[in-house]
Amino acid sequence: MFLDVALEAAQAAGQVILAALERPVEVQSKGLRNYVTDVDLKAEQAILEVLERRCPEHDVLTEESPPEARSSRYRWVIDPIDGTLNFSRGHPCFSVSVALTLDDTS
């Protein structure tokens, strides 16, 4: 079941990213060599919508949004565009990262 959720979330983000490939993206700096685009934020929202619908009791840790702790044993860890700099420059070396941890104490 959780693999299906991860795949659905990654595919939802992928659809957002694919739709944005042919247009310029807005890039903002979050620090030294740390960037975010408008597409990162939209892709993250697509992932969060899937997770909220399918696993509303789980914690979620994302790269772009503050965490919302629900004290679950499960925590989704997501990076909507892993390789944002490559994506923003039109290089096809990036991915969507979606992981699930159980009883992670870090």
Coordinates of C-alpha atoms in Angstrom, one line a residue:
M1 CA 0.0 0.0 0.0
F2 CA 2.7 2.5 0.9
L3 CA 4.6 1.8 -2.3
D4 CA 1.5 2.7 -4.2
V5 CA 1.2 6.0 -2.3
A6 CA 4.8 6.9 -3.0
L7 CA 4.4 6.1 -6.7
E8 CA 1.2 8.2 -6.9
A9 CA 2.9 11.1 -5.1
A10 CA 6.0 11.0 -7.3
Q11 CA 3.9 10.7 -10.5
A12 CA 1.7 13.7 -9.4
A13 CA 4.9 15.8 -8.9
G14 CA 6.3 14.4 -12.2
Q15 CA 3.2 15.7 -14.1
V16 CA 3.7 19.2 -12.7
I17 CA 7.4 19.1 -13.6
L18 CA 6.8 17.8 -17.2
A19 CA 4.2 20.5 -17.8
A20 CA 6.8 23.1 -16.8
L21 CA 9.8 21.8 -18.9
E22 CA 9.1 24.1 -21.9
R23 CA 8.8 27.3 -20.0
P24 CA 11.2 29.6 -18.0
V25 CA 11.2 28.9 -14.3
E26 CA 11.4 31.4 -11.4
V27 CA 14.5 30.7 -9.4
Q28 CA 15.1 32.0 -5.9
S29 CA 18.2 31.5 -3.7
K30 CA 17.8 30.0 -0.3
G31 CA 21.6 30.2 0.4
L32 CA 24.9 29.2 -1.0
R33 CA 24.2 26.8 -3.9
N34 CA 20.7 26.2 -2.5
Y35 CA 17.9 27.1 -4.9
V36 CA 14.1 26.7 -5.2
T37 CA 11.9 27.3 -8.2
D38 CA 8.2 27.9 -8.6
V39 CA 8.0 24.4 -10.0
D40 CA 9.5 22.9 -6.8
L41 CA 6.7 24.5 -4.8
K42 CA 4.0 23.3 -7.2
A43 CA 5.4 19.8 -7.3
E44 CA 5.7 19.7 -3.6
Q45 CA 2.1 20.8 -3.3
A46 CA 1.0 17.9 -5.6
I47 CA 2.9 15.4 -3.4
L48 CA 1.4 16.9 -0.2
E49 CA -2.1 16.6 -1.7
V50 CA -1.6 12.9 -2.4
L51 CA -0.2 12.3 1.1
E52 CA -2.9 14.2 2.9
R53 CA -5.6 12.2 1.0
R54 CA -4.0 8.8 1.3
C55 CA -2.1 9.0 4.7
P56 CA -3.4 12.0 6.6
E57 CA -2.1 10.8 10.0
H58 CA 1.5 10.5 8.8
D59 CA 4.2 13.1 9.5
V60 CA 5.8 14.8 6.4
L61 CA 9.2 16.3 6.1
T62 CA 9.8 18.4 3.0
E63 CA 12.6 20.5 1.7
E64 CA 10.5 23.5 1.0
S65 CA 7.8 23.7 3.8
P66 CA 7.9 23.7 7.5
P67 CA 7.2 20.3 9.1
E68 CA 3.8 19.6 10.6
A69 CA 4.3 17.0 13.4
R70 CA 1.5 14.6 14.0
S71 CA 3.4 12.2 16.2
S72 CA 3.1 9.4 13.8
R73 CA 5.4 6.4 13.7
Y74 CA 5.6 7.1 9.9
R75 CA 7.3 10.0 8.3
W76 CA 7.3 10.8 4.6
V77 CA 10.5 12.6 3.5
I78 CA 10.2 14.4 0.1
D79 CA 12.3 16.5 -2.2
P80 CA 10.0 17.6 -5.0
I81 CA 12.9 18.3 -7.4
D82 CA 16.1 16.6 -6.3
G83 CA 18.6 18.5 -8.5
T84 CA 16.8 21.9 -8.7
L85 CA 19.9 23.6 -10.2
N86 CA 20.1 21.2 -13.0
F87 CA 16.3 21.5 -13.6
S88 CA 16.5 25.3 -13.6
R89 CA 19.3 25.2 -16.2
G90 CA 17.5 22.7 -18.5
H91 CA 19.8 19.8 -17.7
P92 CA 17.8 16.5 -17.5
C93 CA 19.6 15.2 -14.4
F94 CA 17.0 15.6 -11.6
S95 CA 14.4 13.5 -9.9
V96 CA 11.5 13.4 -7.5
S97 CA 12.5 11.9 -4.2
V98 CA 9.8 10.3 -2.0
A99 CA 10.7 8.1 1.0
L100 CA 8.9 6.7 4.0
T101 CA 10.5 6.1 7.4
L102 CA 9.2 4.1 10.3
D103 CA 10.2 5.0 13.9
D104 CA 12.9 7.4 12.7
T105 CA 14.4 9.0 15.8
S106 CA 16.5 11.6 14.0

